[in-house]
Short mmCIF file of C-alpha atoms in Angstrom, two decimals:
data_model
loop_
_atom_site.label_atom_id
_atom_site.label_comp_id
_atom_site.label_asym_id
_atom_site.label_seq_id
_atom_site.Cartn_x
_atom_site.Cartn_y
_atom_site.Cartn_z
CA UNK Z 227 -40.72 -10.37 43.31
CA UNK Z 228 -37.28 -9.78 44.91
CA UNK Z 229 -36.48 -13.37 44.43
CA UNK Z 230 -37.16 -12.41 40.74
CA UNK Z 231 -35.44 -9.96 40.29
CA UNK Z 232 -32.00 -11.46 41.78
CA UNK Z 233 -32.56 -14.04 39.21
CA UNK Z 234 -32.96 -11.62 36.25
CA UNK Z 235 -29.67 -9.52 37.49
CA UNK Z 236 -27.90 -12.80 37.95
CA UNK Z 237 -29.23 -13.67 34.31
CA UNK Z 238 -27.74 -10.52 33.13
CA UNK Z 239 -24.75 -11.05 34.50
CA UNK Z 240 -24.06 -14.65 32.80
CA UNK Z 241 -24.95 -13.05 29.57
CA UNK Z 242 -22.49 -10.45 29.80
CA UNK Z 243 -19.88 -12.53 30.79
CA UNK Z 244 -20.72 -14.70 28.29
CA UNK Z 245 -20.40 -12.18 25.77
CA UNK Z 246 -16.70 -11.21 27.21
CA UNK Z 247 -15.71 -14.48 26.81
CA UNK Z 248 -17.15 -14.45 22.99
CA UNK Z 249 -15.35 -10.68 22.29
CA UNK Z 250 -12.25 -12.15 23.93
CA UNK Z 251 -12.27 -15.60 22.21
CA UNK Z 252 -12.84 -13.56 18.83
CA UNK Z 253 -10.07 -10.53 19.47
CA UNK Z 254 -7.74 -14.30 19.75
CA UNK Z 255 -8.80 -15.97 16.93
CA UNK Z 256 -8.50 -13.35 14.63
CA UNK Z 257 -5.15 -12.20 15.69
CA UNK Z 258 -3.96 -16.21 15.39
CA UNK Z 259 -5.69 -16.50 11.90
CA UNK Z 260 -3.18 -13.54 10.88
CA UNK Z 261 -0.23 -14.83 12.17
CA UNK Z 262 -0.81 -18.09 10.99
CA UNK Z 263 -2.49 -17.05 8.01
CA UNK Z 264 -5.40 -19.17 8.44
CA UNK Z 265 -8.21 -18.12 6.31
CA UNK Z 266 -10.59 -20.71 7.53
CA UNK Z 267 -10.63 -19.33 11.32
CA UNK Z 268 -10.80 -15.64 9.76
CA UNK Z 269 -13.83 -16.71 8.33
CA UNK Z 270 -15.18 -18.67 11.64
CA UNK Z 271 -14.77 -15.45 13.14
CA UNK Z 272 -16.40 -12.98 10.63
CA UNK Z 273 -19.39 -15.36 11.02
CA UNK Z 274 -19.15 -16.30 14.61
CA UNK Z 275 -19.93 -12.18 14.98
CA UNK Z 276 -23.56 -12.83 14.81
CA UNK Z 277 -23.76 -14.44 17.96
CA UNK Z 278 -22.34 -11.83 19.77
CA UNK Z 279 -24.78 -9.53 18.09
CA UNK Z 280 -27.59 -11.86 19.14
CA UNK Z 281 -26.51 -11.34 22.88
CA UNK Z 282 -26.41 -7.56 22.63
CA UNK Z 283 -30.36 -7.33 21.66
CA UNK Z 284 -31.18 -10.13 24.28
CA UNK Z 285 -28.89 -7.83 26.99
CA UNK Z 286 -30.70 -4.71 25.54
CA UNK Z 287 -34.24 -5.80 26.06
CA UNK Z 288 -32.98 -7.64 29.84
CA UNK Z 289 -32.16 -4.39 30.59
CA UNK Z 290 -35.53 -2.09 29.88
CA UNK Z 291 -37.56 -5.53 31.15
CA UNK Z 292 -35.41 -4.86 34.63
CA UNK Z 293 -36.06 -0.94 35.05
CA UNK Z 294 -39.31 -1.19 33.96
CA UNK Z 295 -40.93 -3.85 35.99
CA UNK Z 296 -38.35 -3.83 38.97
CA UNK Z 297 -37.17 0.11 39.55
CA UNK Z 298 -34.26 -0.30 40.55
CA UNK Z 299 -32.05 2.04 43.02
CA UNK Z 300 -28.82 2.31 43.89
CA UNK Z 301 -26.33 -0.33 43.52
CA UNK Z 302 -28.60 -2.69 41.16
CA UNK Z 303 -29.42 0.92 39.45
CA UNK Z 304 -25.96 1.19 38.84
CA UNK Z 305 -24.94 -2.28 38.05
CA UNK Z 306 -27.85 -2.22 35.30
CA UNK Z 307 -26.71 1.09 33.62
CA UNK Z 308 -22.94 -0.07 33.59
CA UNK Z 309 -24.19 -3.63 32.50
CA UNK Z 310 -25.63 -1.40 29.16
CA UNK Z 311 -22.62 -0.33 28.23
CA UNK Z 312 -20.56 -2.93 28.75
CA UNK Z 313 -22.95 -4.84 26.56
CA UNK Z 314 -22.56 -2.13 23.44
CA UNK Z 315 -18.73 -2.08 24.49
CA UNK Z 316 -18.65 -5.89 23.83
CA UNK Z 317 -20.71 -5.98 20.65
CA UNK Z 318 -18.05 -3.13 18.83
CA UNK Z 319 -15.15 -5.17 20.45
CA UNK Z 320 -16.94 -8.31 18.57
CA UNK Z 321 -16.69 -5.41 15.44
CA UNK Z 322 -13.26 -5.16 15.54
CA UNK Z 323 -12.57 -8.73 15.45
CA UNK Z 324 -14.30 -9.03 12.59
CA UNK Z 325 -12.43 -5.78 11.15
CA UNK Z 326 -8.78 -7.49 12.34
CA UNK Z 327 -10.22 -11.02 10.47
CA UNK Z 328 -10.64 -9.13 7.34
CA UNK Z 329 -7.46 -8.14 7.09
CA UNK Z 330 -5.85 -11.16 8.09
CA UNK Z 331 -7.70 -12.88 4.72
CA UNK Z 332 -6.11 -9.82 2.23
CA UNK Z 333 -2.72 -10.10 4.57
CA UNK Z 334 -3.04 -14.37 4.01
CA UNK Z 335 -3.36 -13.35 0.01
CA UNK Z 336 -0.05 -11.99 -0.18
CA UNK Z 337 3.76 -12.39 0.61
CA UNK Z 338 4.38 -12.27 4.50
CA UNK Z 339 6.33 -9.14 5.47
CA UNK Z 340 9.60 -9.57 6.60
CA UNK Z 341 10.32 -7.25 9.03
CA UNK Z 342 9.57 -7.23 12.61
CA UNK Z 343 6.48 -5.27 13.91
CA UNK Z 344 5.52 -5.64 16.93
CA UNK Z 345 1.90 -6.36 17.07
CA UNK Z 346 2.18 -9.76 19.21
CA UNK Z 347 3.22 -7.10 21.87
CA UNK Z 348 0.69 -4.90 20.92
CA UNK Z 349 -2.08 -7.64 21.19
CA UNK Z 350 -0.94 -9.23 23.97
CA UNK Z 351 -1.12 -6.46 26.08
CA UNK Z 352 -4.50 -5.91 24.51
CA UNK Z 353 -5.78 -9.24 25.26
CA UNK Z 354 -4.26 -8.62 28.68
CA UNK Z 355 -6.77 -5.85 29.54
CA UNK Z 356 -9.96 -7.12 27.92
CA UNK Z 357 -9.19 -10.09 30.20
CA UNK Z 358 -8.39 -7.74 33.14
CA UNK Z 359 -11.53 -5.48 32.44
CA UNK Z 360 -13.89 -8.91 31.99
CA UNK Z 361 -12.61 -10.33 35.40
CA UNK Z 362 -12.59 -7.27 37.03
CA UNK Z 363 -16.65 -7.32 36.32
CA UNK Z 364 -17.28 -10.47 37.25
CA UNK Z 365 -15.84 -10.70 40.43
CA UNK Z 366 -16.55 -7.13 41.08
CA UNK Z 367 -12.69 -6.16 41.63
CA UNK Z 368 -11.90 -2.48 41.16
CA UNK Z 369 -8.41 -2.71 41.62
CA UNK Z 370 -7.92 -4.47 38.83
CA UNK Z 371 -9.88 -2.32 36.59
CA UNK Z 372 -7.60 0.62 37.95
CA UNK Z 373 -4.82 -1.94 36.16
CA UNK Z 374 -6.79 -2.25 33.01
CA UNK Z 375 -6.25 1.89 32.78
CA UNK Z 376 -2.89 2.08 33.93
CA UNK Z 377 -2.23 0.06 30.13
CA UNK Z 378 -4.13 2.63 27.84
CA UNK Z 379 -1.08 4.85 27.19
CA UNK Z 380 1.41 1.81 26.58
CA UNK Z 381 -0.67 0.82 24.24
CA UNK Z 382 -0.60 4.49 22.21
CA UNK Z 383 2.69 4.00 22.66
CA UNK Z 384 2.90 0.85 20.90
CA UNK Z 385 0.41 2.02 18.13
CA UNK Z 386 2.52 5.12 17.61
CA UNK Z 387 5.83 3.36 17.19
CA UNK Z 388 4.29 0.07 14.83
CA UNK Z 389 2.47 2.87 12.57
CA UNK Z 390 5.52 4.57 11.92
CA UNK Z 391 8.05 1.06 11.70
CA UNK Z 392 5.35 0.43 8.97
CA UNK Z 393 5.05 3.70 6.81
CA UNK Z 394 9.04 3.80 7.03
CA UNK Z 395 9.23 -0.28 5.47
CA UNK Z 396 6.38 1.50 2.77
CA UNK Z 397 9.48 4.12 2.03
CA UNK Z 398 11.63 1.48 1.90
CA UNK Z 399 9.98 -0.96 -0.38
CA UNK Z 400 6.71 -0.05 -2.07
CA UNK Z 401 6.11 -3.05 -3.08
CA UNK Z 402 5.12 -4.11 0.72
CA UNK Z 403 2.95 -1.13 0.69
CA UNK Z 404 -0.32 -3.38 0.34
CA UNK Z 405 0.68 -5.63 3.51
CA UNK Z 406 2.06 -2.79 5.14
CA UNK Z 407 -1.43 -1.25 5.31
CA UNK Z 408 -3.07 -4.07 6.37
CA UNK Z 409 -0.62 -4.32 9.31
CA UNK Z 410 -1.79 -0.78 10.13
CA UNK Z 411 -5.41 -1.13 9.90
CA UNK Z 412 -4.84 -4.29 12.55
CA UNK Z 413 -2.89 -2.23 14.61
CA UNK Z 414 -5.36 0.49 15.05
CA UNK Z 415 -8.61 -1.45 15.45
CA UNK Z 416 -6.25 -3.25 18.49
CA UNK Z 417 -5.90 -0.11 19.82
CA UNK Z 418 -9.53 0.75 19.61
CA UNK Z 419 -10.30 -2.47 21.23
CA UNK Z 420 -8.08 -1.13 24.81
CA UNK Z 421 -9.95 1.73 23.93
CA UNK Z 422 -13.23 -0.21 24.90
CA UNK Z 423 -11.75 -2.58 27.24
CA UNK Z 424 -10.62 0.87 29.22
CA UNK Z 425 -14.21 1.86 29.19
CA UNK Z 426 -15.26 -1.52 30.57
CA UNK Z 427 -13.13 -1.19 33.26
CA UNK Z 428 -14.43 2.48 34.09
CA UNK Z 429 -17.94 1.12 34.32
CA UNK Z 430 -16.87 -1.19 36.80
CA UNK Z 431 -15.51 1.52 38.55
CA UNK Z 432 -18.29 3.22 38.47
CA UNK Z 433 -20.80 0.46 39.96
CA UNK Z 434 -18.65 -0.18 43.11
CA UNK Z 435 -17.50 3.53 43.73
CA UNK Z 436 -20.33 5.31 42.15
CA UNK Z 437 -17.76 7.57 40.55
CA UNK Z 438 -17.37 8.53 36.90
CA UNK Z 439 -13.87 8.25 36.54
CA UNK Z 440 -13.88 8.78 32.79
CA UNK Z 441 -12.05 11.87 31.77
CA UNK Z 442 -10.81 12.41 34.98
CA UNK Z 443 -8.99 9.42 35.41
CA UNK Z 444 -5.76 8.28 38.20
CA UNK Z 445 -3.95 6.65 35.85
CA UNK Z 446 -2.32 4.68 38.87
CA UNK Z 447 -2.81 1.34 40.56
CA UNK Z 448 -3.42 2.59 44.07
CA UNK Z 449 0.19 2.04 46.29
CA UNK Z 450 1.98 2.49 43.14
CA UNK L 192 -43.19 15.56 40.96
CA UNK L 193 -44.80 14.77 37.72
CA UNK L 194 -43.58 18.74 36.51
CA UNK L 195 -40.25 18.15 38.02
CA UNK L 196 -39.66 15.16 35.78
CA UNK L 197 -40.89 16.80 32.68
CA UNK L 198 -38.41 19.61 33.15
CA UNK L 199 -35.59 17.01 33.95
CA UNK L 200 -36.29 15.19 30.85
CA UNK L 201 -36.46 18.16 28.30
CA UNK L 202 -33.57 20.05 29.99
CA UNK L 203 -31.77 15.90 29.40
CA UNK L 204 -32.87 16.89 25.88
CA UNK L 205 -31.38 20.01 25.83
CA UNK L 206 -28.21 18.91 26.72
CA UNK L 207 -27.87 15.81 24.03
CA UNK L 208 -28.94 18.38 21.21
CA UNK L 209 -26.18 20.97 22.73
CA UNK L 210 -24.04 18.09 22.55
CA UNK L 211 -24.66 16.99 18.89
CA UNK L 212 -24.33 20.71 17.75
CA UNK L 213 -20.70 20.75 19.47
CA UNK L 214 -20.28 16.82 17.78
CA UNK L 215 -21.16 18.10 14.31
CA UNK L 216 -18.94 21.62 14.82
CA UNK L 217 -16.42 19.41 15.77
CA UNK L 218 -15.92 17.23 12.95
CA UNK L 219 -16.93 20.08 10.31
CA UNK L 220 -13.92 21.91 11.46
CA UNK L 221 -11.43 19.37 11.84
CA UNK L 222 -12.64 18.62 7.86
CA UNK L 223 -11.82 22.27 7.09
CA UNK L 224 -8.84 22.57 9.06
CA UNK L 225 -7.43 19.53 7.32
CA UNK L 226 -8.72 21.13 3.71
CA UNK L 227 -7.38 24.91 4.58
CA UNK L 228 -4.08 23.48 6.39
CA UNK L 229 -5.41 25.49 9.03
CA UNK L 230 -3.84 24.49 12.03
CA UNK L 231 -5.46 27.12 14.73
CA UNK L 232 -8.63 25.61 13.61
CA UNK L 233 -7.36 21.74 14.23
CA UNK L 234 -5.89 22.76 17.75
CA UNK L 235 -9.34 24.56 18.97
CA UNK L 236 -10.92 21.56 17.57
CA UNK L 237 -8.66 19.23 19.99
CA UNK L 238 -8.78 21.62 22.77
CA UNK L 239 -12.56 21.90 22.88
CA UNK L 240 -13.26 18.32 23.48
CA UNK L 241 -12.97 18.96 26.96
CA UNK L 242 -17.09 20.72 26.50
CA UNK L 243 -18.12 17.51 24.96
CA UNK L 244 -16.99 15.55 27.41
CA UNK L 245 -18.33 17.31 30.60
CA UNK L 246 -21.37 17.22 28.63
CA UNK L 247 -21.13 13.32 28.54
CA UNK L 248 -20.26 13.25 32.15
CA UNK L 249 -23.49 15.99 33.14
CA UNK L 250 -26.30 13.62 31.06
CA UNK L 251 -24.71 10.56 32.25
CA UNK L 252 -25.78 11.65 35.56
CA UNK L 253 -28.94 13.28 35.29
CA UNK L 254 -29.84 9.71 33.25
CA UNK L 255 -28.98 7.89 36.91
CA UNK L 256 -30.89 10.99 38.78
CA UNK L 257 -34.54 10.54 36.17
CA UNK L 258 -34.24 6.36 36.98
CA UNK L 259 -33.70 6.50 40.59
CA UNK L 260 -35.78 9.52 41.57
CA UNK L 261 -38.57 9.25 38.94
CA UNK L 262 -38.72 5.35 37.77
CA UNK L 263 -40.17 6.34 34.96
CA UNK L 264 -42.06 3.60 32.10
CA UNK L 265 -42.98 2.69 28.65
CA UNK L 266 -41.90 5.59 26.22
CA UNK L 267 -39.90 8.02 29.45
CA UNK L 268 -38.10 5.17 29.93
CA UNK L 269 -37.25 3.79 26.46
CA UNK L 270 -36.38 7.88 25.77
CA UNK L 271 -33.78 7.78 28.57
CA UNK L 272 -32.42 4.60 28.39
CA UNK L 273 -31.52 6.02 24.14
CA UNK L 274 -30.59 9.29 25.60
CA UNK L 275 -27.77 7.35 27.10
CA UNK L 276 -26.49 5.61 24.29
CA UNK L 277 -26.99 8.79 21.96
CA UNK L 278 -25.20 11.03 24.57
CA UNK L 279 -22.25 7.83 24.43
CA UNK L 280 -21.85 8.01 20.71
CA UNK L 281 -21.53 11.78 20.45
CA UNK L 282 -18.76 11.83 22.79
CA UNK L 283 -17.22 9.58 20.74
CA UNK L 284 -17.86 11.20 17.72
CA UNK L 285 -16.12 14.14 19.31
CA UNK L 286 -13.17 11.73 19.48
CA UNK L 287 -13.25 11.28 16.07
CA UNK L 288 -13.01 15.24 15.21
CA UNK L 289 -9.44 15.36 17.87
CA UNK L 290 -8.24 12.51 15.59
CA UNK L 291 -9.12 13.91 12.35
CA UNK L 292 -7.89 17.35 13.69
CA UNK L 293 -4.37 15.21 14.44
CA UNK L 294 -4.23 14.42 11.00
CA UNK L 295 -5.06 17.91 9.63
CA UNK L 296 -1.49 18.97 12.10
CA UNK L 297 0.14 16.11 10.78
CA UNK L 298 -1.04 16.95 7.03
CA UNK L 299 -0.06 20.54 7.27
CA UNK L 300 3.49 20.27 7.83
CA UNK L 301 4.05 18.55 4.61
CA UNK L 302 3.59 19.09 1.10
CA UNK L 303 -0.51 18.57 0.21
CA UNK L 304 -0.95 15.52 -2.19
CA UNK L 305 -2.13 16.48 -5.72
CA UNK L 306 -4.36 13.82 -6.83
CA UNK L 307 -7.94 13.84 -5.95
CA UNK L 308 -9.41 12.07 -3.53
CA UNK L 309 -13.06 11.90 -2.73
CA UNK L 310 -12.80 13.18 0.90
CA UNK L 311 -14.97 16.09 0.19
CA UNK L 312 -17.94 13.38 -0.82
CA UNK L 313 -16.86 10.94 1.86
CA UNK L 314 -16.93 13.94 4.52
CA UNK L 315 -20.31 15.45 3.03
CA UNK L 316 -22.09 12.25 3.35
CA UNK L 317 -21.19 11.26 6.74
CA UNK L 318 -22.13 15.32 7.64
CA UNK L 319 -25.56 15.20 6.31
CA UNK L 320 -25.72 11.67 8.35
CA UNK L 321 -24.96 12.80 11.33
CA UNK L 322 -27.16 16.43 11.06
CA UNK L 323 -30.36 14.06 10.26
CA UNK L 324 -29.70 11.90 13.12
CA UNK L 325 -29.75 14.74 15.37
CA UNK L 326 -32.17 16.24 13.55
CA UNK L 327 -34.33 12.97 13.98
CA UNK L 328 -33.60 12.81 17.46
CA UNK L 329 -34.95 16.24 17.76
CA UNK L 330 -38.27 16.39 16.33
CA UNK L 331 -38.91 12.43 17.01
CA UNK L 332 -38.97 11.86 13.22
CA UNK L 333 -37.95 7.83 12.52
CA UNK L 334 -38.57 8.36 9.01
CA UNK L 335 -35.40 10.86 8.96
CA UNK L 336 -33.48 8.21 11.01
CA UNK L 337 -34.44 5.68 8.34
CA UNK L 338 -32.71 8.29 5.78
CA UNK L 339 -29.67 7.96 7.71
CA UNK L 340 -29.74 4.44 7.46
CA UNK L 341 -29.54 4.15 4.05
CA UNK L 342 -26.36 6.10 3.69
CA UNK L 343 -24.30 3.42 5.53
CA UNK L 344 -23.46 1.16 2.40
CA UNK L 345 -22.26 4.33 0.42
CA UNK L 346 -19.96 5.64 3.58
CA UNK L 347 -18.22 2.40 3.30
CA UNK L 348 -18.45 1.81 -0.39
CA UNK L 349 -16.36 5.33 -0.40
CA UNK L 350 -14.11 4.68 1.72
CA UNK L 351 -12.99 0.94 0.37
CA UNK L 352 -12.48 3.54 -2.62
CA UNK L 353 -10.62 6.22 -0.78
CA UNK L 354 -8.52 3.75 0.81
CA UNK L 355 -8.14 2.24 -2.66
CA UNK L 356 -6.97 5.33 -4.25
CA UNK L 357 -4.47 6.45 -1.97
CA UNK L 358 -2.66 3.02 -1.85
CA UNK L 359 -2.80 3.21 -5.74
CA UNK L 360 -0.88 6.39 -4.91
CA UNK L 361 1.76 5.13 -2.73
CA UNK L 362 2.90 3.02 -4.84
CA UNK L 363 3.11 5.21 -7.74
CA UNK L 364 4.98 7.94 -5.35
CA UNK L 365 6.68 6.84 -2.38
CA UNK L 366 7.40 10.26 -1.48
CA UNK L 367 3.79 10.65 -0.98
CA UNK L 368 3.11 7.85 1.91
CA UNK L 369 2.87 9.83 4.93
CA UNK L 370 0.48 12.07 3.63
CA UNK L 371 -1.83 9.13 2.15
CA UNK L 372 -1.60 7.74 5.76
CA UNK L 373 -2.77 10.46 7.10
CA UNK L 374 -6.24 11.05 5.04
CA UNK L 375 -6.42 6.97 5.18
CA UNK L 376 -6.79 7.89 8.88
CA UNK L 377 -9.22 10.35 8.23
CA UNK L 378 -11.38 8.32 5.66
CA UNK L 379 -11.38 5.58 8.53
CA UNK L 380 -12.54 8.13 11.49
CA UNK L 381 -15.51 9.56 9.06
CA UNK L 382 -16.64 5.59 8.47
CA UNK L 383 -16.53 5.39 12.01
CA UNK L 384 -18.64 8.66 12.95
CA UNK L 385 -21.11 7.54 10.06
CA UNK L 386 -21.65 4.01 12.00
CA UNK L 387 -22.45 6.49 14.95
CA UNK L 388 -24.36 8.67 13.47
CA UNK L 389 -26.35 5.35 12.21
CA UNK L 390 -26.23 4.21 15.80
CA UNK L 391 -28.43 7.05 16.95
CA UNK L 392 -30.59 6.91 13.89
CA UNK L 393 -31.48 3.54 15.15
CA UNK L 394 -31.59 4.38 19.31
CA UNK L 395 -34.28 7.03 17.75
CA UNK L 396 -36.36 4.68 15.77
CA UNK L 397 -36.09 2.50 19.42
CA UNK L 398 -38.14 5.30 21.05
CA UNK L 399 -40.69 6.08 18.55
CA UNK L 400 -41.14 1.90 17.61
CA UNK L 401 -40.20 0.38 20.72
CA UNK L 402 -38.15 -2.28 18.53
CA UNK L 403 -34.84 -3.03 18.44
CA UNK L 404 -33.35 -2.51 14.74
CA UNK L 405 -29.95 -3.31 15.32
CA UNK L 406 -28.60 -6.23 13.37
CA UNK L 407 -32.08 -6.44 11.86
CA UNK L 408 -32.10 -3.62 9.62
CA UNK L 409 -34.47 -2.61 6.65
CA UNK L 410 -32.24 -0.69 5.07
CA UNK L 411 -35.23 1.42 2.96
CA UNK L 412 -36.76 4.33 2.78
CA UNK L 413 -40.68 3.44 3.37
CA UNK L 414 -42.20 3.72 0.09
CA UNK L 415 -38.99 3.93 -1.77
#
């Protein structure tokens, strides 16, 4: 029975992981397939969304099979309620890749702007903590998910200052207005997706310290 | 034991049903604060979040308190496991209302646009969405989450429209763009507390069905 249920939380485990590296591999694509206005890996990515979908029912039902036969305490307790929401957290981050591919096929449709805005910044340091927040579950790391939170306000930041380079090139030239609000609705689904990848990291938190950190979060890297 | 748990789970229901009432206050203000350019109302709506999310914070831990203490089965645990995601998504649909009440600041300090837009449709909608989901939550009534359900395709049909409008706008007015921004921002958060608000329609039908209608929806009304 024990031996069982190691296997099943391992089994979770690889499924969630897997999932990161699916969320991660999409948030990537879909930010290339804008930049290089490649429709044809927008589209891989709009329909690559089901398998990540597929994973978050198998990870649901893993879950309830776990508490229910296995009653959990403790550590595996905890482990199996942050493994829940990671798994949702993954499937919207999945969402949002799908959102950002969208608008990299109406952005691929017309004229590139020509201005600089600085969402390879912006994703980059996105990407950063999804990675941060996905290895700081699997190897069970805390410290780095206290990095992962540290990011959350640069990235406002960021958001703050490409929204209004945009809506000022809109005053400037309406006729960019279209592209300029694509640009927009990328930058704000990237900032939803630190949003999650904060959360991620606050669940792992939360198995190895059994403390909620959410809203009443350091924001520093311990020694910092 | 057996009456401890009972009171632990209905005073778990209490809470999420205090929590949707403060959810739905939130964002029904934040729409009138934006509509009235009535920017007490938009700061109290920011500055209560804080009750939501001590809510979030309370029910995430009596949900680890009912598993470890109670290990509870079959419906109990399929009822708490939803609780958890429901009591997730109304904390973020409490995010929604500070953003929307950001906009209604933001919107207040300039000239209001003059065209119509179909916000007052868009925001009606996604209020009766979110009142049955609660409401379905409350009395255990799938059917009314199935309602819910059905109003996903015309939240986003009206928004692709809002959106629509208001670049239509922006081009013919320059002058106008920061404003359009702003209730493009709006339109956006409403889609998103309408996908929540269809999120807990579906973690209701989970309890009462015990299946999993995520990403394998029958988007009707039975019998319609």
């Amino acid at each position: 029975m024990q031996r069982h249920f190691e296997l099943a939380l391992e089994s979770l485990k690889a499924d969630i992981i897997k999932m990161g590296s699916l969320a991660e591999e999409g948030i990537a694509s879909a930010i290339r397939s804008l930049q290089s206005r490649d429709t044809a890996l927008a589209r891989s990515v709009i329909d690559r969304d089901v398998e990540i979908n597929a994973l978050e029912t198998r990870n649901d039902r893993a879950v309830v099979d776990l508490l229910a036969l296995q009653q959990p305490v403790a550590t595996d307790l905890r482990f199996i309620l942050a493994a829940l929401k990671i798994n949702n957290d993954l499937e919207r981050i999945g969402d949002h890749a799908v959102n950002i591919a969208e608008s990299a096929l109406q952005y691929a449709e017309r004229e590139p702007l020509s201005l600089f805005v600085d969402l390879p910044r912006m994703s980059s340091v996105t990407m950063d903590m999804l990675r941060n927040s996905i290895d700081s579950f699997i190897h069970s790391d805390p410290l780095k998910s206290r990095s992962v939170l540290v990011n959350d306000d640069v990235i406002d930041d960021l958001n703050r200052k490409i929204v209004g380079d945009l809506s000022a090139a809109m005053r400037r030239d309406p006729a960019c207005i279209d592209q300029a609000l694509e640009l927009i609705r990328v930058s704000r689904n990237l900032e939803r997706v630190a949003d999650l990848a904060t959360n991620i990291a606050e669940e792992v938190i939360f198995i190895a310290e059994a403390q909620n950190v959410k809203h009443n979060v350091e924001k520093t890297v311990p020694g910092h």
